[in-house]
Tab-separated table of C-alpha atoms and ligand atoms in Angstrom:
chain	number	residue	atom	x	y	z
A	7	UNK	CA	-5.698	22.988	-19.106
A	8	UNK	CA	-8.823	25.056	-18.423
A	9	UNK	CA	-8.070	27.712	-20.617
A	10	UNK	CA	-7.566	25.431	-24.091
A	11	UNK	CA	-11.227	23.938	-23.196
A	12	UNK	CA	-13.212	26.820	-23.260
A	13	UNK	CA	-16.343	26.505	-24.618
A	14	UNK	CA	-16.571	26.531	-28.076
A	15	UNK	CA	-19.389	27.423	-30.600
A	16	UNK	CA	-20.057	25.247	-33.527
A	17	UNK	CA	-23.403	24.787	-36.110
A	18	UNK	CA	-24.160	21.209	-37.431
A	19	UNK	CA	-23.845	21.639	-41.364
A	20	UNK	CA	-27.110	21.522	-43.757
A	21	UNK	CA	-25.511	19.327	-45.754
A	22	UNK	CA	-22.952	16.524	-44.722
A	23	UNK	CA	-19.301	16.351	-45.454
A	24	UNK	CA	-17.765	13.203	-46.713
A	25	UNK	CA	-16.482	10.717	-44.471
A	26	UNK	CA	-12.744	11.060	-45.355
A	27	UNK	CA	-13.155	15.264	-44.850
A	28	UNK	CA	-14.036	14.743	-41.579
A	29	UNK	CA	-11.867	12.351	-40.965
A	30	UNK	CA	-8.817	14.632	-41.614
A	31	UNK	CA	-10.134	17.231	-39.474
A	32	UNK	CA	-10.464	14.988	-36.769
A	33	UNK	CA	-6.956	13.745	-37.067
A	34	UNK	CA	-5.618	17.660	-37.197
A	35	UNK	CA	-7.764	18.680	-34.201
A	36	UNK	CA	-7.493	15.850	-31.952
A	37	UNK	CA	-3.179	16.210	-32.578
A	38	UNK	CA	-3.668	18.507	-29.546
A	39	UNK	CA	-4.348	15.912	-27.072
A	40	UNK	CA	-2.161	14.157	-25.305
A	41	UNK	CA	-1.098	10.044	-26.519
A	42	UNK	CA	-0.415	7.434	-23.620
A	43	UNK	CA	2.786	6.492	-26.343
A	44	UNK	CA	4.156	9.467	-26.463
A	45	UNK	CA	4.898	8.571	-22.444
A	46	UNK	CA	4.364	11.512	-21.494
A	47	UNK	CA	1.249	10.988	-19.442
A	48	UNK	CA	2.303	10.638	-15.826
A	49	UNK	CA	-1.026	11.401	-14.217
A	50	UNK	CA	-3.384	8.906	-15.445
A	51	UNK	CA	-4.952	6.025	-14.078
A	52	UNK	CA	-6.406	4.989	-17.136
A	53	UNK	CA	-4.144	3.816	-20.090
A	54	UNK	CA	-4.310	2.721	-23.909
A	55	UNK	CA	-6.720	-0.435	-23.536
A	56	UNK	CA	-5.444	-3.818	-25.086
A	57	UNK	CA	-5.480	-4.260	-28.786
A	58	UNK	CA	-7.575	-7.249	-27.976
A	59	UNK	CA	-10.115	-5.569	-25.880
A	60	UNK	CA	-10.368	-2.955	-28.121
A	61	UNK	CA	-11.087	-5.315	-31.540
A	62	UNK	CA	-13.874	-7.001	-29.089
A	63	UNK	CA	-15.516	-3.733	-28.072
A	64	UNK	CA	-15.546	-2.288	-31.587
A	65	UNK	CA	-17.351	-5.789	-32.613
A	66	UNK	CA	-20.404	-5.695	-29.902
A	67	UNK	CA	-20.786	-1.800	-30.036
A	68	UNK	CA	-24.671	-2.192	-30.306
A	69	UNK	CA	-25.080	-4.612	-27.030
A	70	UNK	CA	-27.123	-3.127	-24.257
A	71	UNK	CA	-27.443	-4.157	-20.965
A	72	UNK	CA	-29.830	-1.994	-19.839
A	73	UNK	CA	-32.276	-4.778	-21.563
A	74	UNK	CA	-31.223	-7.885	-20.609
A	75	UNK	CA	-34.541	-10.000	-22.200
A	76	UNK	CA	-32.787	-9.304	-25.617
A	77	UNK	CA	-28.975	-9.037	-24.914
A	78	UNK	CA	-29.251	-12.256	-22.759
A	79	UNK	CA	-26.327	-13.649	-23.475
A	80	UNK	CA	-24.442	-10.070	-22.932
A	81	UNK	CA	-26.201	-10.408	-20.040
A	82	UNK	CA	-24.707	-13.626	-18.743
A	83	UNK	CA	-21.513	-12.764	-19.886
A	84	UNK	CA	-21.486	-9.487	-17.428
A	85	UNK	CA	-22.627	-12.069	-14.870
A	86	UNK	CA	-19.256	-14.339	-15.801
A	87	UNK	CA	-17.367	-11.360	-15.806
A	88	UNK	CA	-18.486	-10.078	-12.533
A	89	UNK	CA	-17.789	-13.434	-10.966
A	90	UNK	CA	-14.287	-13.479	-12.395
A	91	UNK	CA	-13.492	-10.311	-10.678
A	92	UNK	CA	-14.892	-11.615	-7.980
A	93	UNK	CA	-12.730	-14.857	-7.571
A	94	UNK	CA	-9.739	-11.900	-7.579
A	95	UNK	CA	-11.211	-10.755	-5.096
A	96	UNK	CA	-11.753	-13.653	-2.916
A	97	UNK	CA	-15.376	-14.447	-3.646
A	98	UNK	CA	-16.735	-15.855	-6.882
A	99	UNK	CA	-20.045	-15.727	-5.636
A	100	UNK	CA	-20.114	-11.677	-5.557
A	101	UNK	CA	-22.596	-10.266	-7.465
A	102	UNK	CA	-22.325	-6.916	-9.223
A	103	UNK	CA	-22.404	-4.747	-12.724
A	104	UNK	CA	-19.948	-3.843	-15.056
A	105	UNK	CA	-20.821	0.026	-14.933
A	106	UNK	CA	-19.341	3.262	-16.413
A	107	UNK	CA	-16.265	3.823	-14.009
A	108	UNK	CA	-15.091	4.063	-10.248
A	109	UNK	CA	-17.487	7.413	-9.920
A	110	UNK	CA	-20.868	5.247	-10.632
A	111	UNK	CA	-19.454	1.941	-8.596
A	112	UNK	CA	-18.711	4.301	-5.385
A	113	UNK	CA	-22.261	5.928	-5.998
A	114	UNK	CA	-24.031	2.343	-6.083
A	115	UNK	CA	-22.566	0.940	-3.170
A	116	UNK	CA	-23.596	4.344	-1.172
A	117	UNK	CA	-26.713	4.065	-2.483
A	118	UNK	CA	-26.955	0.123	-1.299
A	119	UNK	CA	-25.616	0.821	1.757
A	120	UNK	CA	-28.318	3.788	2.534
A	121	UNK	CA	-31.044	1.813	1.423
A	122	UNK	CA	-30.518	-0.859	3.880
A	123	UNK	CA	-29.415	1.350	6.996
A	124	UNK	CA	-32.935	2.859	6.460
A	125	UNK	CA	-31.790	6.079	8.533
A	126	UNK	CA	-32.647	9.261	8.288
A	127	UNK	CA	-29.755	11.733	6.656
A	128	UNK	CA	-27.445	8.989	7.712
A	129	UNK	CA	-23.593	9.013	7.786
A	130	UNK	CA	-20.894	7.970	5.823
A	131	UNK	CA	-17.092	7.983	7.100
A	132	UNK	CA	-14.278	8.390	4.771
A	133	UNK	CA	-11.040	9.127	4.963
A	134	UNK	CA	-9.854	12.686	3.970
A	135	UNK	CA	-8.039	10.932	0.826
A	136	UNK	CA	-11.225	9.585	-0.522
A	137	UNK	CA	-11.830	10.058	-4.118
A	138	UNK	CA	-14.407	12.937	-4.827
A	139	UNK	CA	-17.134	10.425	-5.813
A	140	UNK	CA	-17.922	10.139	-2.652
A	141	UNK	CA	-19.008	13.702	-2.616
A	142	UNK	CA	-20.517	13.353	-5.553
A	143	UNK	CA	-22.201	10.485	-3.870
A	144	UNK	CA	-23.050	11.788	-0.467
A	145	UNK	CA	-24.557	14.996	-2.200
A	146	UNK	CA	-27.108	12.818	-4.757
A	147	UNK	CA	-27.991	10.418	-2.052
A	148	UNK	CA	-28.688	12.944	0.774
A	149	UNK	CA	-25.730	11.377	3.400
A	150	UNK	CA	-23.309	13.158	4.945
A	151	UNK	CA	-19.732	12.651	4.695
A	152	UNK	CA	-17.705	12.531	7.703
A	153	UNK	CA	-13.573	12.923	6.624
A	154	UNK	CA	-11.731	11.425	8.884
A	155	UNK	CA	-8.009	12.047	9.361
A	156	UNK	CA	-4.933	9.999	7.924
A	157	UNK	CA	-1.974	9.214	10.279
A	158	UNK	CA	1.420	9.155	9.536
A	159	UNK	CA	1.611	6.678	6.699
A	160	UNK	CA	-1.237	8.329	4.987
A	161	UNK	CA	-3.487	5.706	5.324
A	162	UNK	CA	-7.063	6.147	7.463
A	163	UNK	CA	-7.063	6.551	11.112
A	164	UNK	CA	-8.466	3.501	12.234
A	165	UNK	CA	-9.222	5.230	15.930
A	166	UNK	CA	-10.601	8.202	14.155
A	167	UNK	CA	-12.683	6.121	11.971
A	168	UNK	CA	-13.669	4.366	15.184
A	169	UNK	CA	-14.481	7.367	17.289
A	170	UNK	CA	-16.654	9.209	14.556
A	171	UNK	CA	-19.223	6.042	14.160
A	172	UNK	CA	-22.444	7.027	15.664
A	173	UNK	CA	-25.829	5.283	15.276
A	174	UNK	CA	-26.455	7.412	12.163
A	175	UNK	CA	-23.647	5.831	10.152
A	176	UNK	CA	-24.498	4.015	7.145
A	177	UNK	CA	-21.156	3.292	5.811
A	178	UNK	CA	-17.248	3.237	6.270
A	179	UNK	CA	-15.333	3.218	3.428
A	180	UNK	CA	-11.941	2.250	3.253
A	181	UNK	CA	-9.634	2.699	-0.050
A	182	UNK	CA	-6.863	0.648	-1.337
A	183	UNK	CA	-5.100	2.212	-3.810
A	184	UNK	CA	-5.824	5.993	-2.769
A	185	UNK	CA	-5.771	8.334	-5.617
A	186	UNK	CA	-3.055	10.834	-4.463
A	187	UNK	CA	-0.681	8.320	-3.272
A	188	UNK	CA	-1.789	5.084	-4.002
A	189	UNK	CA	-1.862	4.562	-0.209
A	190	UNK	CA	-3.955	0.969	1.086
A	191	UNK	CA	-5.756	2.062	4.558
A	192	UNK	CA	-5.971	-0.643	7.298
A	193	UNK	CA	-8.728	-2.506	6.240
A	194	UNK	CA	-8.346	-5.707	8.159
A	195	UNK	CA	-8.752	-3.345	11.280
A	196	UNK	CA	-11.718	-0.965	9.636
A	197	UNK	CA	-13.516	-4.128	8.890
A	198	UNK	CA	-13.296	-5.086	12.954
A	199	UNK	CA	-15.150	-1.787	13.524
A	200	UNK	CA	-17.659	-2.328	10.858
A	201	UNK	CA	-18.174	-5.672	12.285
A	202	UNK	CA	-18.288	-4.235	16.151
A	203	UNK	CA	-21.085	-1.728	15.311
A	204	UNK	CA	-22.587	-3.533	12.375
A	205	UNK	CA	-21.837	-1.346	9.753
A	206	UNK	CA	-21.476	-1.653	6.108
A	207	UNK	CA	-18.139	-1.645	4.557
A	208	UNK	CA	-17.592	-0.711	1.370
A	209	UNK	CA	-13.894	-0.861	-0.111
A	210	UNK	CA	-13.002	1.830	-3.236
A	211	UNK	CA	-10.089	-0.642	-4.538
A	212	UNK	CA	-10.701	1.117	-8.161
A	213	UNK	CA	-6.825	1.147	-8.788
A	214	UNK	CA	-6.070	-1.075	-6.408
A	215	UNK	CA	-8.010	-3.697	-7.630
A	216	UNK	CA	-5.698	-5.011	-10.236
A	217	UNK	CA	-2.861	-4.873	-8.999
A	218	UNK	CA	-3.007	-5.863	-4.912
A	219	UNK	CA	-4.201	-9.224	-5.711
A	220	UNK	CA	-0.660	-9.808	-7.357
A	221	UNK	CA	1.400	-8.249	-5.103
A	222	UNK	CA	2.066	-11.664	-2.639
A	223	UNK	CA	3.283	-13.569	-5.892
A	224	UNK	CA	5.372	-10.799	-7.035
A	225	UNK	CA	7.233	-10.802	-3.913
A	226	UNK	CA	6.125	-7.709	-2.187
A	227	UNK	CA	3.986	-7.558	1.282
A	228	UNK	CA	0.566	-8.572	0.399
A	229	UNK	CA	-2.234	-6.352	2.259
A	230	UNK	CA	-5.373	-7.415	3.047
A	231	UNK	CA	-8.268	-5.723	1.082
A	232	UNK	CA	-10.783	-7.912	-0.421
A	233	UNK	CA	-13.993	-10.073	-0.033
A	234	UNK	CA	-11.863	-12.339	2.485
A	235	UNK	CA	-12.210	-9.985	5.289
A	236	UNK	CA	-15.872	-10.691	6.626
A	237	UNK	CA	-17.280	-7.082	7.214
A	238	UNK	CA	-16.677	-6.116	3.259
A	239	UNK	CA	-19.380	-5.738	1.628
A	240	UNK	CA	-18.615	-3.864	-1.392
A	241	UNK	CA	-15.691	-3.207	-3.344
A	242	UNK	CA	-15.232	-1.172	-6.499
A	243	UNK	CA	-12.643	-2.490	-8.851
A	244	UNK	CA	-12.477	-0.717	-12.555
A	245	UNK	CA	-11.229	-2.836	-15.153
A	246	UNK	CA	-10.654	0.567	-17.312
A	247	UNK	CA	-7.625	1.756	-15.140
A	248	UNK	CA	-4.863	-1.350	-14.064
A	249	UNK	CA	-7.256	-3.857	-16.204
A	250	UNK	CA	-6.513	-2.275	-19.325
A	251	UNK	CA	-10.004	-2.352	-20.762
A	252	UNK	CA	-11.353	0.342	-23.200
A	253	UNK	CA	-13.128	3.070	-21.206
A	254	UNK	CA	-15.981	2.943	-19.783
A	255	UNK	CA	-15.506	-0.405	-17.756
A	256	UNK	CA	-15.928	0.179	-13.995
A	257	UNK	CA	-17.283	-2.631	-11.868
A	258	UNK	CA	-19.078	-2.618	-8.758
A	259	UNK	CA	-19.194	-6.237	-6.721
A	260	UNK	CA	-21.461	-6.957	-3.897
A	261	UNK	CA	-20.543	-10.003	-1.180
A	262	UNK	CA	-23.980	-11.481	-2.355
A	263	UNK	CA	-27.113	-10.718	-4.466
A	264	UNK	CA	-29.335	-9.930	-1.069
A	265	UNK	CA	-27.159	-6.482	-0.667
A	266	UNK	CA	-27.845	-5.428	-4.485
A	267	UNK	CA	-31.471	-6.149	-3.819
A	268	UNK	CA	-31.505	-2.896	-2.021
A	269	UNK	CA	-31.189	-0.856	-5.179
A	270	UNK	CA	-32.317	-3.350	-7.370
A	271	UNK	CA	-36.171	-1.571	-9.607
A	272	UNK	CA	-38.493	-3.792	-11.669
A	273	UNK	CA	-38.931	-2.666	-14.994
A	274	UNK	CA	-42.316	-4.381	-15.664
A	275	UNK	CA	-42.542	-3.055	-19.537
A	276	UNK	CA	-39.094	-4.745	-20.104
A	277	UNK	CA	-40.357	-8.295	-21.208
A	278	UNK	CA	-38.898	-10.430	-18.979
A	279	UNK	CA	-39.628	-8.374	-15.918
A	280	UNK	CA	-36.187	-7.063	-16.567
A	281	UNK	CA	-34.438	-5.675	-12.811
A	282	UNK	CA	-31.865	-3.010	-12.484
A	283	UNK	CA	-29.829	-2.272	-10.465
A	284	UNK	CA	-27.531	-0.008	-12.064
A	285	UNK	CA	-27.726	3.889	-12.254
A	286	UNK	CA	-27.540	3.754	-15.911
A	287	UNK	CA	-30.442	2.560	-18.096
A	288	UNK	CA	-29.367	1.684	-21.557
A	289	UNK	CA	-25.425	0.702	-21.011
A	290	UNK	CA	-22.655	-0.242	-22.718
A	291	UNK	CA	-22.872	-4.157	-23.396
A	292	UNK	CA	-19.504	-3.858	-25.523
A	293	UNK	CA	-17.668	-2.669	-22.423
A	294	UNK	CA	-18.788	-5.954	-20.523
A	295	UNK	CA	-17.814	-7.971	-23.246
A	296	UNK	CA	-14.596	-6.437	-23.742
A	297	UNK	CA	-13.446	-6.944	-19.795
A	298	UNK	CA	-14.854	-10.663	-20.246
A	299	UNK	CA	-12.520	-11.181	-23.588
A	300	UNK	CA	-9.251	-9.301	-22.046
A	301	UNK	CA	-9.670	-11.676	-18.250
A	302	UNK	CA	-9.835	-14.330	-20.413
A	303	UNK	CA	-7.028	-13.453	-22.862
A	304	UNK	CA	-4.554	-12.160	-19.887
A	305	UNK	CA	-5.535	-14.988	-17.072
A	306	UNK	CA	-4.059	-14.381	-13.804
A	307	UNK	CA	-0.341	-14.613	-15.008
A	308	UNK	CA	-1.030	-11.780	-18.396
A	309	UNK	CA	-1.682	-9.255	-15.436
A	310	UNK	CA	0.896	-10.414	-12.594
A	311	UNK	CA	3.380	-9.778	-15.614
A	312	UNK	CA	1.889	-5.999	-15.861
A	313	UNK	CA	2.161	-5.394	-12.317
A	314	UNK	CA	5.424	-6.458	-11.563
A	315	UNK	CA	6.691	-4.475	-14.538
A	316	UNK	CA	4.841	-1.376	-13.037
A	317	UNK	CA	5.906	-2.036	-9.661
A	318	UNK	CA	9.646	-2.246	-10.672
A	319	UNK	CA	9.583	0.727	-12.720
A	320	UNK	CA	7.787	2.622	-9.883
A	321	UNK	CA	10.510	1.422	-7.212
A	322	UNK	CA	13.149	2.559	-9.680
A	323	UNK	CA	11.392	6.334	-9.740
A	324	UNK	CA	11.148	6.309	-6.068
A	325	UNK	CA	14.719	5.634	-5.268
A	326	UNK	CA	15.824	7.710	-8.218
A	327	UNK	CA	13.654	10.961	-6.839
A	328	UNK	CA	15.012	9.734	-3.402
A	329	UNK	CA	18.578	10.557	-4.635
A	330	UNK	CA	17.982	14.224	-6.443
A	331	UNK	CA	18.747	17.046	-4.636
A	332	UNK	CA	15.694	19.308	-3.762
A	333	UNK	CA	12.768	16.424	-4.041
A	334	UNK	CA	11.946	13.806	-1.665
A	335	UNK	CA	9.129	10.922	-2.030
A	336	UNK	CA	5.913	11.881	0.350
A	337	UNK	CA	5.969	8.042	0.900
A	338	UNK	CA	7.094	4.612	0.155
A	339	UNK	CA	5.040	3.570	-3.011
A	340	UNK	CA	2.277	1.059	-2.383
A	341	UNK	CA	1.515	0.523	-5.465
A	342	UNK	CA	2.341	2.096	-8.582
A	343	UNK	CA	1.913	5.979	-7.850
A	344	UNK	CA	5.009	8.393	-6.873
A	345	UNK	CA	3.980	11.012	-4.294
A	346	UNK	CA	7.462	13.983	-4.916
A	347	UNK	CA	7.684	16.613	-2.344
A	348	UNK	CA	10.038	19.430	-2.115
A	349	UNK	CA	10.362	21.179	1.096
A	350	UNK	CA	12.774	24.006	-0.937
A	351	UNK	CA	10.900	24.319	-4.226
A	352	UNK	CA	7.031	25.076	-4.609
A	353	UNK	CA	5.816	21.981	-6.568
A	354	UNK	CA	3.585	24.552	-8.588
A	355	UNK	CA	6.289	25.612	-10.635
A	356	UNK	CA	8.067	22.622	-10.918
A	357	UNK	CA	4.615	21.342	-12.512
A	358	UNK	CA	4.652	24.250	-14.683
A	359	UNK	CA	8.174	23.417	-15.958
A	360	UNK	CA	7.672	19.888	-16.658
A	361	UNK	CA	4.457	21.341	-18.315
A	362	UNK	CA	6.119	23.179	-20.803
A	363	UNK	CA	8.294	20.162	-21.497
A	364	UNK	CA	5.268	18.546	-22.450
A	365	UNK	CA	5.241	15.899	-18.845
A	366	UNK	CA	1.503	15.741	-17.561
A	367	UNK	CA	1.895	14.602	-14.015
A	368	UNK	CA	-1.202	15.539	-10.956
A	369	UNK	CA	-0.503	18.622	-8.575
A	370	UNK	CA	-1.980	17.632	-5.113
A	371	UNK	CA	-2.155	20.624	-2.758
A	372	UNK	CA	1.811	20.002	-1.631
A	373	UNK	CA	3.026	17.369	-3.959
A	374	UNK	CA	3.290	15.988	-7.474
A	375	UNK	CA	1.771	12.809	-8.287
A	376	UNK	CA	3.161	10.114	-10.717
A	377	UNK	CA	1.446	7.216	-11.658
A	378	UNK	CA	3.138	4.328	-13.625
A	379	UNK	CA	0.728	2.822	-15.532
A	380	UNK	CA	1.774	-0.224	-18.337
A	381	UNK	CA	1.885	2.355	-20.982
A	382	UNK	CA	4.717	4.310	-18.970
A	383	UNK	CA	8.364	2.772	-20.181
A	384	UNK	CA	12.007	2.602	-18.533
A	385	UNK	CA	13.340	5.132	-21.265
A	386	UNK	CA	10.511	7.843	-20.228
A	387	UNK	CA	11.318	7.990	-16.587
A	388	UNK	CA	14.835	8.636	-17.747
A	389	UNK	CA	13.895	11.287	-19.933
A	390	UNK	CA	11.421	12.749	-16.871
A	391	UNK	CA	14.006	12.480	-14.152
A	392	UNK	CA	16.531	14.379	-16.654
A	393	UNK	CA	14.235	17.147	-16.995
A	394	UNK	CA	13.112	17.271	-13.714
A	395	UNK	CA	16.938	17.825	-12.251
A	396	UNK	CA	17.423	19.984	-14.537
A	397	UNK	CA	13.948	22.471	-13.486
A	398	UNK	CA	15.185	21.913	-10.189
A	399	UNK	CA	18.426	23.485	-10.942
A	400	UNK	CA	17.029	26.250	-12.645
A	401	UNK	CA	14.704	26.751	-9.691
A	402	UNK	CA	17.401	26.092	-7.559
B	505	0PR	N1	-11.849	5.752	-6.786
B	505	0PR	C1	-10.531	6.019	-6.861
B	505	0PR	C2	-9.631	5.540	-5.775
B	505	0PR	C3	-10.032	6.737	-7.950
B	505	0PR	O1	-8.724	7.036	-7.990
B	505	0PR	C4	-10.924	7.160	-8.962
B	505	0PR	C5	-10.453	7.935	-10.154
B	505	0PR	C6	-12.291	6.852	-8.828
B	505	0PR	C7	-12.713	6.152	-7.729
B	505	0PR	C8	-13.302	7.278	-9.844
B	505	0PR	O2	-13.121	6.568	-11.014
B	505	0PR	P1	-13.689	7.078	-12.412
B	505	0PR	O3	-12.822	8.230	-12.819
B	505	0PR	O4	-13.530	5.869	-13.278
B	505	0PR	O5	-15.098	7.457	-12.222
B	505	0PR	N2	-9.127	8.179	-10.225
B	505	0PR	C9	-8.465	8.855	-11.307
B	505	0PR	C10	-7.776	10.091	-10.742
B	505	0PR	O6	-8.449	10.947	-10.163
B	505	0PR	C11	-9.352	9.269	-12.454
B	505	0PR	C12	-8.527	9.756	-13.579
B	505	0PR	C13	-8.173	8.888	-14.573
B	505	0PR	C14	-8.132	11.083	-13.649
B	505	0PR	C15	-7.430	9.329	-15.657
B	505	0PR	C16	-7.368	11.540	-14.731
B	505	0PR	C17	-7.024	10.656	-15.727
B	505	0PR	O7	-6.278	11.095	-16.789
B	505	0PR	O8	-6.612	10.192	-10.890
């Protein structure tokens, strides 16, 4: 909450404290934050990483990419890791970085996709649920975001999308896995109009990413999203949200090496002639590392097994909010986020209650988001949904 985290004044001792001081009052000040076990975090995308992954970062916490002429075998391993992704993705061959999150992914494939257009102040469309790093995005790189509208099933207007391309567009993006709903837009149709006027296509499957490969195997309508439809080319997928590495894993993939080119600087002093193509200099090599361990560990089936337990649990919210009194789903989960509407109660102050009962879900503009992530379990949806009939009665 804004108020606990205002700022805060504080003077680096002259001498040092001992390790096991500071330790202590560590563990008593950082009591106040919030712990994925306690199950009471309903708003995240992110969750506690894999014991694995986590032993593997702690073990390569000195690796950095940013020089690959002496981390070269970091280095190759980001390479593996980025073609691993890829090959969930539909194209081993994609080329790419392990960055610091969805933000810096969405940022680099802007900045690709400017580079090549070569136009003036050029346009990017996005739909009005895009995630705000595209703002961030549009903003640093001088582009201009045009927000298209979302029709009924929340997902981007294809005919909008259409209608607003103009011969200053640089980009469409299209998300799967939207962050307010977890909504996939019609990306087998947006990548016809990128095709039609030759336009780059970038896909923001950060959430979606892990869990949308899965979803034919597990039984539920498979959507199309990925490197197989011919226009993509870009998609952000973050290992550090449904691939349950330690933060900061994010991972931007390109179709080939010819589209990162566009970004990509010589570092001449680097021995090597070291290249980047990153935002970040000096990076986290443990992060890579750690995503190339936990693929490894969890293989295809490890995180088919996490999404079909999130996807269950998720159904089982939806129907259960679909049969309380006073709050309705916005939509039919995609994946594993709840949108809850009320048209009787203001969602504000149904957040506030399950606040004070210590639930952290997201307040959109008219609804409450809940996101089921691996860490959420059976017994703390029962637990929410009993409080949450019970604010509603009070409200009531
Ligand atoms: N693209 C999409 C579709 C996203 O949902 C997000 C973040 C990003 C890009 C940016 O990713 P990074 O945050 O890794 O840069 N979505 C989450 C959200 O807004 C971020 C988040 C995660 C927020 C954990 C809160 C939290 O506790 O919900």
């Amino acid at each position: 909450m804004p108020s606990e985290t205002a700022q805060r004044t504080k003077e680096m001792p002259e001498k040092g404290l001992p390790q096991n001081t500071i330790r202590s009052q560590l563990e008593a000040k950082l009591r106040k934050d919030f712990s994925y076990s306690s199950g009471k975090i309903l708003c995240s995308m992110c969750t506690n990483p894999h014991s694995f992954a986590k032993q593997i970062y702690q073990k390569y916490l000195e690796k950095n990419l940013g020089d690959p002429s002496l981390f070269l075998a970091s280095t190759e391993l980001e390479q593996e890791t980025v073609s691993m992704l890829g090959s969930l993705l539909s194209n081993p061959e994609a080329s790419g970085s392990i960055v610091s999150g969805g933000t810096e992914a969405n940022i680099i494939a802007l900045w690709a996709a400017r580079n090549l257009a070569k136009k003036e102040r050029g346009e990017v469309i996005v739909p009005i649920s895009a995630h705000h790093s595209f703002d961030k995005a549009s903003d640093l790189l001088n582009l201009k975001l045009i927000k298209v509208r979302l029709n009924s099933r929340f997902q981007m207007d294809v005919k909008a999308a259409e209608k607003a391309v103009t011969s200053k567009t640089v980009a469409i993006v299209g998300v799967a896995g939207s962050t307010g709903l977890g909504v996939v837009d019609p990306l087998g149709e947006l990548s016809e109009v990128a095709s039609a006027n030759n336009v780059y296509l970038h896909v923001d499957a950060a959430f979606g990413g892990f869990v949308l490969p899965f979803l034919k195997e597990l039984g539920y309508e498979p959507l199309d999203f990925d490197f197989s439809l011919p226009s993509v080319s870009s998609i952000t997928v973050d290992p550090h949200k449904m691939g349950l590495a330690p933060i900061p894993a994010g991972g931007i993939l390109f179709r080939d090496a010819s589209i990162s080119e566009a970004i990509s600087m010589k570092v001449p002093y680097l021995s090597g002639e070291t290249k980047e193509s990153t935002l970040l200099g000096t990076r986290s090599g443990a992060s890579a590392v750690a995503v190339w361990a936990l693929l490894m560990h969890m293989g295809r089936a490890g995180y088919a097994a996490v999404v079909d337990r999130c996807l269950k649990l998720t159904w089982k919210l939806a129907e259960e909010i679909q049969r309380t009194d006073g709050v309705d789903v916005v939509t039919e989960p995609t994946l594993n986020v709840v949108g809850v509407k009320s048209d009787r109660i203001d969602v504000h102050l149904i957040f506030q209650e399950l606040r004070k009962r210590g639930w952290a879900v997201s307040l959109f503009s008219d609804y409450l988001r809940i996101v089921i992530m691996p860490h959420t379990k059976p017994s703390h949806i029962k637990r929410l949904l009993e409080d949450l009939q019970m604010i509603i009665e009070n409200l009531n």
